[in-house]
Structures are given as C-alpha cells and as structure tokens.
XYZ file of N, CA, C and O in Angstrom:
448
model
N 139.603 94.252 92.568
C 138.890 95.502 92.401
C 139.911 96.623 92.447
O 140.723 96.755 93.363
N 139.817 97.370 91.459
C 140.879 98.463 91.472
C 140.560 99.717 90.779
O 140.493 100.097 89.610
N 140.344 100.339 92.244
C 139.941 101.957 92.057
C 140.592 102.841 92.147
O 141.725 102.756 92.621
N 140.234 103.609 91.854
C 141.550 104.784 91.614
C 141.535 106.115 93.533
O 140.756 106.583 94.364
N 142.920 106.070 93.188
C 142.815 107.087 94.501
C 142.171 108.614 94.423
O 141.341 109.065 95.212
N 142.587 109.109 93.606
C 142.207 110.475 92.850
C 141.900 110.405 91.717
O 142.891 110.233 91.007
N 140.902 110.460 91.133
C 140.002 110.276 90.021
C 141.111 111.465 88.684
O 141.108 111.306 87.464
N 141.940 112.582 89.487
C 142.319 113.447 88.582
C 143.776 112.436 87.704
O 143.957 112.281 86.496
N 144.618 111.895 88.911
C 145.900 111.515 88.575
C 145.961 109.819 88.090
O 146.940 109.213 87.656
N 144.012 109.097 88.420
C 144.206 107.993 88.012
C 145.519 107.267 88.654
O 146.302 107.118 87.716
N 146.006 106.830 89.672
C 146.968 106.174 90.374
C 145.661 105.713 90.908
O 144.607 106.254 91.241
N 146.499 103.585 90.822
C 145.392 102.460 90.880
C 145.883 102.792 92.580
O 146.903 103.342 92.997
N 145.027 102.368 93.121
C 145.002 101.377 94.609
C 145.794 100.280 95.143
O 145.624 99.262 94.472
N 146.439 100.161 95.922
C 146.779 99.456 96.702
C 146.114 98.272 97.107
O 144.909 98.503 97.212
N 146.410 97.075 97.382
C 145.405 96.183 97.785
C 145.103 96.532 99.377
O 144.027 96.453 99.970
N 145.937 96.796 99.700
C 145.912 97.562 101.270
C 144.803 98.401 101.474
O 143.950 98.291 102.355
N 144.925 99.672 100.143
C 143.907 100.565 100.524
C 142.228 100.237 99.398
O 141.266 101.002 99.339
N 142.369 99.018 98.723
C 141.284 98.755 98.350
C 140.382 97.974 99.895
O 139.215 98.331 100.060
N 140.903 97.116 100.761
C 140.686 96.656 101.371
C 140.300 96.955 102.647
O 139.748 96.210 103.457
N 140.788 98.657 102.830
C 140.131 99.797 103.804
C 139.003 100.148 103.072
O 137.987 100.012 103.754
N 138.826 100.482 102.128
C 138.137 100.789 101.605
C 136.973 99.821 101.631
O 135.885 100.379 101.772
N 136.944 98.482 101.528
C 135.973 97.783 101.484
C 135.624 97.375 102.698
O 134.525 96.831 102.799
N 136.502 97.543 103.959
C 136.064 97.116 104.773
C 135.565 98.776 105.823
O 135.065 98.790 106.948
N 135.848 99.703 105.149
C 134.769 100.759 105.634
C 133.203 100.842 105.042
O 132.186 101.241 105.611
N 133.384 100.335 103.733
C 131.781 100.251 103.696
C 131.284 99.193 104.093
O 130.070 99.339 104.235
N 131.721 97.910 104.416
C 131.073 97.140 105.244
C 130.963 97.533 106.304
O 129.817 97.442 106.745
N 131.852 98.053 107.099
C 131.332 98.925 108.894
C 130.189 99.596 108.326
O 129.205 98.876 108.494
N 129.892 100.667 107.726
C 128.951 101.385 107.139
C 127.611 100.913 107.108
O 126.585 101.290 107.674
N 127.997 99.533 105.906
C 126.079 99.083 105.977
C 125.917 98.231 107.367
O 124.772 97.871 107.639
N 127.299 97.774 108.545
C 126.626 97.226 109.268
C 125.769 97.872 110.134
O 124.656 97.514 110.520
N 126.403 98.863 110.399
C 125.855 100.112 110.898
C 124.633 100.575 110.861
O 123.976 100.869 111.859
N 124.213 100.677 109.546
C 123.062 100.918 108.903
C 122.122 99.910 109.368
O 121.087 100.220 109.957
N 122.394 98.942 109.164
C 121.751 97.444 109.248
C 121.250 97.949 111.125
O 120.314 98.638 111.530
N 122.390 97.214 111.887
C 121.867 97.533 113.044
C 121.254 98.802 113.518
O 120.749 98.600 114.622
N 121.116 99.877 113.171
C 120.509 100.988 113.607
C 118.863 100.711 113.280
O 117.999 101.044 114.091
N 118.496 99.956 111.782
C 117.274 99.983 111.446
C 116.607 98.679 112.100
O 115.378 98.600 112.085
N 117.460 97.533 112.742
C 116.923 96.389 113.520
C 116.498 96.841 114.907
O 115.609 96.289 115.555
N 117.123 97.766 115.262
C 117.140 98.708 116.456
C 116.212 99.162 116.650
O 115.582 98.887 117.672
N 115.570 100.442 115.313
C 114.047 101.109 115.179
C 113.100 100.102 115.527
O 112.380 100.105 116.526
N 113.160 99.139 114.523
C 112.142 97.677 114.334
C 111.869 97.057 115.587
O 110.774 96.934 116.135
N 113.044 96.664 115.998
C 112.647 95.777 117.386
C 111.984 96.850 118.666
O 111.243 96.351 119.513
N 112.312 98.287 118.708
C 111.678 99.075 119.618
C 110.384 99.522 119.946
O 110.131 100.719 120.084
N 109.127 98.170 120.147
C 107.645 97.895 119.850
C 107.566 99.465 120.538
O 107.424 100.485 119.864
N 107.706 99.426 122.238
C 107.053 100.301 122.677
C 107.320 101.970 122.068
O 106.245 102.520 122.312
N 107.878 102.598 121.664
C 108.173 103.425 120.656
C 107.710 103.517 119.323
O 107.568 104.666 118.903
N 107.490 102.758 118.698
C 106.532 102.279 117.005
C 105.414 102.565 117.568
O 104.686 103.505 117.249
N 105.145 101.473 118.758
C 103.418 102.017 119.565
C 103.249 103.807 119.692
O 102.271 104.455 119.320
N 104.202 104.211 120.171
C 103.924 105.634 120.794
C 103.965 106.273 118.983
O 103.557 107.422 118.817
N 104.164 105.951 118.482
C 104.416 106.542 116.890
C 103.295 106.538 115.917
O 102.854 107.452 115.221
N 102.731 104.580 116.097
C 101.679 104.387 115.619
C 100.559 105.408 116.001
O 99.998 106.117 115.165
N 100.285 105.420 117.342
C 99.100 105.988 118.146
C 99.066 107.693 117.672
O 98.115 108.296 117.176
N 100.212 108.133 117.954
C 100.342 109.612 118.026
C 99.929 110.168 116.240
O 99.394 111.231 115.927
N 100.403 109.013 115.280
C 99.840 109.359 113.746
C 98.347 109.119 113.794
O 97.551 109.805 113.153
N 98.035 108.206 114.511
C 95.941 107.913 114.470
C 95.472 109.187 115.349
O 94.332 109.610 115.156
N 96.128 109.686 116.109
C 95.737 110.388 116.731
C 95.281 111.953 116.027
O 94.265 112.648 116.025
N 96.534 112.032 115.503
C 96.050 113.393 114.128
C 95.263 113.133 112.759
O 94.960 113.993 111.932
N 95.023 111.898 112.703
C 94.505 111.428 111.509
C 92.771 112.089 111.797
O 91.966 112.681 111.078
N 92.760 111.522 113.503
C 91.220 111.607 113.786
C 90.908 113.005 113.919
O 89.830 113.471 113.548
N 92.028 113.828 114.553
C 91.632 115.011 114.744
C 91.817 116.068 113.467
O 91.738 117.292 113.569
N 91.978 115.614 112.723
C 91.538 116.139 110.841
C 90.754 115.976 110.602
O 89.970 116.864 110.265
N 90.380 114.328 110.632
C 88.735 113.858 109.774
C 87.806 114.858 111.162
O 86.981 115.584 110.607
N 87.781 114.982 112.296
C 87.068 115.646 113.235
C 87.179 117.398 112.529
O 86.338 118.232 112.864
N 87.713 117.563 112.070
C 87.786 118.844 112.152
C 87.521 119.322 111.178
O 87.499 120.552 111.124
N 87.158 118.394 109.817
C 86.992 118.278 108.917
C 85.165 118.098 108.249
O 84.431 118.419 107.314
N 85.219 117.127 109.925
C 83.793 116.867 110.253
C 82.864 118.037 110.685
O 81.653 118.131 110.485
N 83.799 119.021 111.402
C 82.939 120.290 111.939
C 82.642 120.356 111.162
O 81.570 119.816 110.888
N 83.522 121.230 109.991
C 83.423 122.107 109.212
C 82.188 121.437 108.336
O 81.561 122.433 107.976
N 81.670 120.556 107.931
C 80.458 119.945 107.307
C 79.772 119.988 108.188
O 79.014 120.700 107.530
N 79.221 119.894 109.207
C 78.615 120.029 110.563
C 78.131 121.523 110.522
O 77.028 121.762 111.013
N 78.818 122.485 110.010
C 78.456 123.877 110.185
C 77.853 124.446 109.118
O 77.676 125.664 109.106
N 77.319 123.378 107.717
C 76.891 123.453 106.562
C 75.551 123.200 107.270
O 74.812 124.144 106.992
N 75.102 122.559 107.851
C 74.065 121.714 108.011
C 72.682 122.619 108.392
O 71.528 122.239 108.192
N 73.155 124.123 109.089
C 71.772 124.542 108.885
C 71.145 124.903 108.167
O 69.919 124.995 108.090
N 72.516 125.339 107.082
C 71.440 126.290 106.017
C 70.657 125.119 105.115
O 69.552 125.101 104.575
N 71.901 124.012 105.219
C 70.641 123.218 104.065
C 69.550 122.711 105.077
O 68.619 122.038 104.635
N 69.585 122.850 105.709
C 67.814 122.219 107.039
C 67.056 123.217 106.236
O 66.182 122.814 105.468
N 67.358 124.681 106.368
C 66.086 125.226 105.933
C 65.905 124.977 103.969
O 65.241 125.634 103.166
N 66.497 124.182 103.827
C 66.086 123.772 102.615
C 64.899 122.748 102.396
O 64.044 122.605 101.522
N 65.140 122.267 103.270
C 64.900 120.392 103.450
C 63.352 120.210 103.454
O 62.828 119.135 103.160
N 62.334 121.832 103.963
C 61.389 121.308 103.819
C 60.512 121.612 102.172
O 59.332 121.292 102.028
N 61.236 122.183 101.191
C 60.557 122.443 100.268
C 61.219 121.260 99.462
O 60.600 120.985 98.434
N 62.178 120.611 99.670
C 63.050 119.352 98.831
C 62.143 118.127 99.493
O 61.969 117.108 98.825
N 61.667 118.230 100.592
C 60.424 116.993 101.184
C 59.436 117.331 100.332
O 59.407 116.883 99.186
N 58.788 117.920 100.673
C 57.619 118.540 99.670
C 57.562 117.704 97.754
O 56.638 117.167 97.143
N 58.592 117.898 97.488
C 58.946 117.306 95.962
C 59.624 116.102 95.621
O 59.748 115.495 94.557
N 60.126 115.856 97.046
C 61.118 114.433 96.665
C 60.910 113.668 97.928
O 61.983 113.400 98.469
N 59.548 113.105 98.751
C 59.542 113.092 99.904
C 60.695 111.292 100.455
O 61.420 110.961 101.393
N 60.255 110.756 99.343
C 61.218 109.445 99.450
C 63.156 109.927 99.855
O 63.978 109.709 100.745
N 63.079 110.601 98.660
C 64.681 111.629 98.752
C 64.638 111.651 100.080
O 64.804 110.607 100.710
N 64.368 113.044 100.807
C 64.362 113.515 102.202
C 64.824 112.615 103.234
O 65.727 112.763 104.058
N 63.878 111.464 102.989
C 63.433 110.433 104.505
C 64.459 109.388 104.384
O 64.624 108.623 105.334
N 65.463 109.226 102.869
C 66.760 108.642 103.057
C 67.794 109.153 103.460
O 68.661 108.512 104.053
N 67.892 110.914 103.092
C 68.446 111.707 103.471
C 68.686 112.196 104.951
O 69.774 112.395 105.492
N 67.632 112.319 105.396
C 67.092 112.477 106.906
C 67.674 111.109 107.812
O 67.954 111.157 109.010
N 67.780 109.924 106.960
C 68.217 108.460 107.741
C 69.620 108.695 107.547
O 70.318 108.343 108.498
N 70.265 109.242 106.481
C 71.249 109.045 106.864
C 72.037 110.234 107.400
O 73.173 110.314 106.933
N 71.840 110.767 107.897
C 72.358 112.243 109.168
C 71.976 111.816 110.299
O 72.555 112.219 111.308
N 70.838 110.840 110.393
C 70.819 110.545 111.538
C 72.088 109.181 112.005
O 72.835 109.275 112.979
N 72.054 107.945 111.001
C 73.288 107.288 110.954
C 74.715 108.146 111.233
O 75.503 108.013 112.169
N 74.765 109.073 110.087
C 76.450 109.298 110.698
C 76.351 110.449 111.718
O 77.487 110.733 112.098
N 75.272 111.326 112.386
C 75.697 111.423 113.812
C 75.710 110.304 115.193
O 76.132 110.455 116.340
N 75.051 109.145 114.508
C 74.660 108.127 115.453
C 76.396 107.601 115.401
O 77.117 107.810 116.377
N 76.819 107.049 114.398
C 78.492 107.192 113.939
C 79.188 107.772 114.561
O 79.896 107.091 115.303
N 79.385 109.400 114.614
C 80.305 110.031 114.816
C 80.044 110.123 116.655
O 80.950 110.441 117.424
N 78.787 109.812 117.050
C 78.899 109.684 118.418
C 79.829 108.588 119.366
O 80.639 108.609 120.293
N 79.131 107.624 118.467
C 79.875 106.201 118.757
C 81.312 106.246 118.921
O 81.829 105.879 119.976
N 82.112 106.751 117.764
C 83.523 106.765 117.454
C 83.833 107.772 118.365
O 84.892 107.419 118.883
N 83.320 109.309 119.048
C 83.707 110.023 119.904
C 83.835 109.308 121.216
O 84.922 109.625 121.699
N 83.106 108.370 122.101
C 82.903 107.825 123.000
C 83.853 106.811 122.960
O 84.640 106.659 123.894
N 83.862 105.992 121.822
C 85.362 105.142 121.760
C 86.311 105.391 121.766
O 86.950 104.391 121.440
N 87.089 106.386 121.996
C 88.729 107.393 121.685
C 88.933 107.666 122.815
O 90.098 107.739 123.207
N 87.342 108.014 124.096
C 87.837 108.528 125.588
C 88.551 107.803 126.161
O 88.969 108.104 127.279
C-alpha cells in the first residue's frame, strides 16, 4: 500500500510510515469498537435511558391528551341535537369516550 505523504509533492511512503499509519487506524477502530461494547454492555444505564425516553413519550401523548380533553365540552353541547338525528351514531360515540377515559385511567394508575 503506498500513499503519499503530502498529496502536493506526491513523495511515496515509507514502509515504516505506511505501517504507522495502518497501525494508527487500527488503534482507532479498536477504540471505537471498545467504547461502543462498553455503551452496549452498560444494561443499568440503557435502562435509565430506555425509561427516561418512555417517560417523555407519555408525557406528550398526555399532554396531547389534554389538549383533546379540553375540546370535549363544546362538542357535549352538540351531542344532544346529533342524538336526536343519529341516535345509533351518539350511543357508539358516547361508548367510546367512555372506553378511552376508562383507558386513559387505567394507564394513569399504571405509571404510579
């Protein structure tokens, strides 16, 4: 393998200094190598990493959840002239608000 020292003057390499050369990028990726076996094998840390990303995940979809949560009165006072005309509509509608607060209770009580 024969690389040049200065790309301007093109003067080949040395086998000496091809061989620093190759054996600095092998220190390099070992380096690399062990630093990322290092991350990997460090469960209790990945744990604290894993948890702390679910942790903001929930408190988005939660907050996300208000904010639909704070829709909910004005369409109530809708709900009784949309019964009135669609009463089947409503009473699936009505089942399922009651499901995903029955849901979102459940999943609040599971996180304490």
């Amino acid at each position: 393998m024969s690389t040049t020292k200065n790309a301007a003057h093109r003067e080949p390499m040395t086998d000496s200094e091809t061989l620093r050369e190759d054996l600095d990028h092998t220190r390099q990726h070992l380096a690399d190598t062990v630093q990322e076996l290092t991350r990997r094998l460090n469960v209790p840390h990945r744990m604290k990493e894993t948890a702390s990303s679910a942790g903001h995940r929930m408190s988005d979809v939660a907050g996300q959840t208000g904010d639909k949560m704070k829709q909910v009165p004005g369409a109530m006072k809708e709900l009784p002239a949309t019964g009135k005309r669609h009463p089947k509509a409503a009473a699936a509608i009505g089942g399922a608000v009651v499901l995903v607060a029955g849901a979102m209770t459940w999943l609040a009580r599971r996180h304490k």
